GROMACS .gro file of C-alpha atoms in nm:
model
  232
    1GLY     CA    1   5.360  10.815  10.560
    2PRO     CA    2   5.295  10.622  10.239
    3VAL     CA    3   5.331  10.932  10.019
    4ALA     CA    4   5.671  11.021  10.164
    5GLU     CA    5   5.785  10.660  10.130
    6ALA     CA    6   5.672  10.647   9.768
    7PHE     CA    7   5.855  10.973   9.693
    8LYS     CA    8   6.171  10.840   9.859
    9LEU     CA    9   6.155  10.523   9.652
   10ALA     CA   10   6.095  10.715   9.329
   11SER     CA   11   6.381  10.957   9.397
   12ASP     CA   12   6.620  10.671   9.478
   13GLN     CA   13   6.526  10.499   9.153
   14ALA     CA   14   6.584  10.825   8.964
   15VAL     CA   15   6.938  10.849   9.105
   16GLU     CA   16   7.005  10.485   9.012
   17SER     CA   17   6.888  10.561   8.659
   18LEU     CA   18   7.114  10.866   8.646
   19VAL     CA   19   7.414  10.654   8.749
   20SER     CA   20   7.328  10.406   8.472
   21VAL     CA   21   7.310  10.686   8.216
   22LEU     CA   22   7.649  10.819   8.334
   23LYS     CA   23   7.826  10.482   8.327
   24PRO     CA   24   7.967  10.503   7.971
   25ARG     CA   25   8.113  10.846   8.046
   26ILE     CA   26   8.253  10.729   8.380
   27ARG     CA   27   8.417  10.427   8.218
   28ALA     CA   28   8.571  10.654   7.954
   29ILE     CA   29   8.709  10.883   8.227
   30VAL     CA   30   8.865  10.589   8.411
   31SER     CA   31   9.010  10.447   8.089
   32ASP     CA   32   9.163  10.783   7.998
   33SER     CA   33   9.305  10.832   8.348
   34VAL     CA   34   9.469  10.489   8.380
   35GLY     CA   35   9.602  10.497   8.025
   36GLY     CA   36   9.349  10.294   7.829
   37ASP     CA   37   9.337   9.918   7.789
   38LYS     CA   38   9.642   9.882   7.569
   39GLU     CA   39   9.925   9.692   7.727
   40ALA     CA   40  10.168   9.974   7.652
   41GLY     CA   41   9.968  10.198   7.881
   42PHE     CA   42  10.082   9.995   8.179
   43SER     CA   43  10.445   9.948   8.087
   44SER     CA   44  10.588  10.282   8.191
   45VAL     CA   45  10.513  10.566   8.428
   46ILE     CA   46  10.569  10.834   8.168
   47GLY     CA   47  10.432  10.814   7.817
   48GLY     CA   48  10.647  10.828   7.508
   49GLY     CA   49  10.702  11.112   7.265
   50GLY     CA   50  10.944  11.308   7.480
   51LYS     CA   51  10.686  11.404   7.742
   52SER     CA   52  10.827  11.547   8.062
   53SER     CA   53  10.720  11.455   8.414
   54THR     CA   54  10.521  11.778   8.434
   55ASP     CA   55  10.285  11.676   8.154
   56ARG     CA   56   9.951  11.630   8.333
   57HIS     CA   57   9.851  11.356   8.088
   58ALA     CA   58  10.179  11.168   8.104
   59VAL     CA   59  10.147  10.970   8.428
   60ARG     CA   60   9.945  10.651   8.385
   61MET     CA   61   9.854  10.361   8.609
   62ASN     CA   62  10.176  10.175   8.669
   63TYR     CA   63  10.294   9.989   8.977
   64ASP     CA   64  10.594   9.805   8.834
   65LEU     CA   65  10.819  10.069   8.986
   66ASP     CA   66  11.190  10.089   9.056
   67GLU     CA   67  11.338  10.359   9.280
   68GLU     CA   68  11.376  10.613   8.998
   69ALA     CA   69  11.017  10.566   8.872
   70TYR     CA   70  10.881  10.586   9.228
   71GLN     CA   71  11.062  10.915   9.292
   72LEU     CA   72  10.932  11.049   8.962
   73LEU     CA   73  10.576  10.969   9.067
   74GLU     CA   74  10.628  11.156   9.393
   75VAL     CA   75  10.669  11.485   9.202
   76SER     CA   76  10.409  11.419   8.932
   77GLU     CA   77  10.031  11.453   8.925
   78SER     CA   78   9.892  11.107   8.987
   79TYR     CA   79   9.636  10.942   8.761
   80ILE     CA   80   9.401  10.932   9.064
   81SER     CA   81   9.425  11.309   9.101
   82ARG     CA   82   9.342  11.351   8.734
   83LEU     CA   83   9.056  11.102   8.768
   84CYS     CA   84   8.903  11.290   9.063
   85THR     CA   85   8.926  11.622   8.877
   86SER     CA   86   8.735  11.469   8.586
   87LEU     CA   87   8.474  11.319   8.820
   88ASP     CA   88   8.420  11.660   8.977
   89GLU     CA   89   8.324  11.797   8.636
   90ILE     CA   90   8.030  11.554   8.643
   91LEU     CA   91   7.943  11.536   9.011
   92VAL     CA   92   7.966  11.896   9.130
   93PRO     CA   93   7.701  12.043   8.895
   94LEU     CA   94   7.465  11.749   8.942
   95CYS     CA   95   7.496  11.732   9.321
   96HIS     CA   96   7.428  12.106   9.339
   97HIS     CA   97   7.070  12.035   9.226
   98LEU     CA   98   7.010  11.733   9.450
   99ALA     CA   99   6.907  11.697   9.812
  100PRO     CA  100   7.201  11.579  10.029
  101ARG     CA  101   7.074  11.220  10.060
  102LEU     CA  102   7.031  11.191   9.684
  103ALA     CA  103   7.365  11.361   9.616
  104ASP     CA  104   7.533  11.101   9.836
  105GLY     CA  105   7.352  10.825   9.647
  106LEU     CA  106   7.487  10.966   9.320
  107VAL     CA  107   7.844  10.996   9.453
  108LEU     CA  108   7.839  10.640   9.590
  109GLY     CA  109   7.696  10.504   9.265
  110VAL     CA  110   7.960  10.679   9.057
  111LEU     CA  111   8.244  10.574   9.291
  112GLY     CA  112   8.120  10.215   9.281
  113THR     CA  113   8.143  10.217   8.901
  114VAL     CA  114   8.486  10.386   8.911
  115SER     CA  115   8.618  10.135   9.165
  116MET     CA  116   8.504   9.833   8.964
  117ARG     CA  117   8.672   9.970   8.652
  118LEU     CA  118   8.992  10.041   8.844
  119GLU     CA  119   8.998   9.686   8.975
  120VAL     CA  120   8.977   9.553   8.618
  121SER     CA  121   9.280   9.766   8.531
  122LEU     CA  122   9.474   9.660   8.842
  123LYS     CA  123   9.455   9.298   8.728
  124LYS     CA  124   9.669   9.393   8.426
  125CYS     CA  125   9.950   9.541   8.638
  126ARG     CA  126  10.265   9.398   8.791
  127PHE     CA  127  10.364   9.524   9.135
  128THR     CA  128  10.700   9.581   9.299
  129SER     CA  129  10.716   9.663   9.671
  130LEU     CA  130  10.746  10.033   9.579
  131GLY     CA  131  10.453   9.994   9.341
  132ALA     CA  132  10.248   9.851   9.627
  133LEU     CA  133  10.330  10.159   9.834
  134SER     CA  134  10.217  10.376   9.546
  135LEU     CA  135   9.892  10.180   9.519
  136ASP     CA  136   9.825  10.232   9.889
  137SER     CA  137   9.878  10.607   9.849
  138ASP     CA  138   9.649  10.619   9.545
  139MET     CA  139   9.369  10.432   9.721
  140ARG     CA  140   9.399  10.660  10.026
  141ASP     CA  141   9.360  10.957   9.793
  142LEU     CA  142   9.049  10.802   9.639
  143VAL     CA  143   8.896  10.737   9.983
  144ASN     CA  144   8.973  11.095  10.088
  145TYR     CA  145   8.804  11.218   9.772
  146ALA     CA  146   8.495  11.012   9.861
  147LYS     CA  147   8.486  11.158  10.213
  148HIS     CA  148   8.521  11.509  10.070
  149ARG     CA  149   8.235  11.461   9.823
  150LEU     CA  150   7.993  11.279  10.057
  151VAL     CA  151   7.764  11.506  10.262
  152SER     CA  152   7.621  11.282  10.535
  153SER     CA  153   7.826  11.204  10.845
  154GLU     CA  154   7.686  10.852  10.810
  155PHE     CA  155   7.925  10.813  10.518
  156ASN     CA  156   8.205  11.068  10.562
  157SER     CA  157   8.278  11.040  10.935
  158SER     CA  158   8.551  10.779  10.889
  159ASN     CA  159   8.723  10.557  10.637
  160VAL     CA  160   8.528  10.258  10.771
  161ALA     CA  161   8.201  10.442  10.705
  162VAL     CA  162   8.307  10.492  10.342
  163TYR     CA  163   8.404  10.124  10.311
  164ARG     CA  164   8.064  10.012  10.440
  165ALA     CA  165   7.882  10.246  10.202
  166CYS     CA  166   8.082  10.148   9.892
  167THR     CA  167   8.198   9.785   9.877
  168PRO     CA  168   8.383   9.820   9.541
  169LEU     CA  169   8.598  10.098   9.691
  170SER     CA  170   8.651   9.890  10.004
  171ARG     CA  171   8.780   9.607   9.783
  172LEU     CA  172   9.044   9.839   9.635
  173VAL     CA  173   9.166   9.929   9.984
  174GLN     CA  174   9.181   9.560  10.074
  175ILE     CA  175   9.380   9.487   9.758
  176ALA     CA  176   9.626   9.763   9.857
  177LYS     CA  177   9.668   9.605  10.203
  178LEU     CA  178   9.726   9.267  10.045
  179MET     CA  179   9.985   9.398   9.799
  180ASN     CA  180  10.174   9.579  10.077
  181LEU     CA  181  10.262   9.267  10.273
  182ASP     CA  182  10.635   9.268  10.344
  183ASP     CA  183  10.634   8.897  10.406
  184LEU     CA  184  10.409   8.658  10.217
  185GLU     CA  185  10.387   8.443  10.532
  186ASP     CA  186  10.171   8.717  10.690
  187VAL     CA  187   9.889   8.677  10.438
  188LEU     CA  188   9.684   8.436  10.651
  189ASP     CA  189   9.702   8.669  10.953
  190LEU     CA  190   9.590   8.965  10.742
  191ILE     CA  191   9.292   8.782  10.595
  192SER     CA  192   9.176   8.623  10.922
  193SER     CA  193   9.209   8.943  11.128
  194SER     CA  194   9.028   9.146  10.860
  195LYS     CA  195   8.748   8.891  10.841
  196ARG     CA  196   8.704   8.907  11.219
  197LYS     CA  197   8.657   9.285  11.187
  198GLY     CA  198   8.403   9.231  10.909
  199ASN     CA  199   8.596   9.424  10.646
  200TRP     CA  200   8.725   9.164  10.401
  201ASP     CA  201   8.540   9.106  10.073
  202LEU     CA  202   8.812   8.937   9.866
  203LYS     CA  203   8.771   8.569   9.792
  204LEU     CA  204   9.076   8.345   9.822
  205GLU     CA  205   9.094   8.322   9.443
  206ASP     CA  206   9.105   8.703   9.427
  207SER     CA  207   9.380   8.717   9.688
  208LYS     CA  208   9.580   8.452   9.505
  209ALA     CA  209   9.549   8.635   9.173
  210TYR     CA  210   9.663   8.967   9.318
  211LEU     CA  211   9.951   8.833   9.527
  212SER     CA  212  10.079   8.656   9.216
  213LEU     CA  213  10.116   9.000   9.055
  214ARG     CA  214  10.378   9.100   9.314
  215VAL     CA  215  10.710   9.039   9.142
  216GLU     CA  216  10.883   8.943   9.468
  217PHE     CA  217  10.632   8.669   9.553
  218GLU     CA  218  10.655   8.322   9.401
  219ALA     CA  219  10.326   8.205   9.253
  220ASP     CA  220  10.374   7.851   9.386
  221ARG     CA  221  10.423   7.979   9.741
  222VAL     CA  222  10.116   8.201   9.707
  223SER     CA  223   9.907   7.902   9.598
  224GLN     CA  224  10.044   7.687   9.879
  225LEU     CA  225   9.967   7.942  10.152
  226LEU     CA  226   9.617   8.015  10.027
  227ARG     CA  227   9.542   7.645   9.995
  228ILE     CA  228   9.611   7.624  10.369
  229ALA     CA  229   9.365   7.908  10.426
  230ASP     CA  230   9.106   7.730  10.212
  231ASP     CA  231   9.141   7.415  10.424
  232GLU     CA  232   9.090   7.599  10.753
   0.00000   0.00000   0.00000
């Protein structure tokens, strides 16, 4: 009835307000996990000062990886793992006091904020083919975290359900697919097939900007291929 509907609306607005209040803290958590906004934070896998690969704070967001750096990441705690641990410190106590539907609203709101901040950081990275593999692994871990934290089967039953519920996270997964192309010539097939399935949110300008970050891909060729897509 009207009373139940009014209560539902009020509770949804309360969760939205809570997400807004948490945003500065969430942004700080993301910034700390990826290594801050300083350029040096993206230049190496392991921080300076003689830190070993076992230092939980040493591994930062970095996808400009050679074979040695990639192998080092394989045996280190990822920045995504550290990020999720920090998010749990916020989400677990709060969700404990919320009804499942509202808890899911909080988780999706927080993950949306996290994903948008991560995308900002990704735009500052360079990617090798091994770095693209690492990005794919990191985004899979983030999606798995979302499925683990979400209560309703409407959201946690599949990866696609998560993508539909949280567009900013879906964008990160799409970026990972884009960056993992072995052959630049396949970009048009990837975009068109994904659009047919209804799970492609990246604009051509976005795709062009990200593909240009792959060190193996020539920017001119990227522009040429995506101009063709724009004309179709």
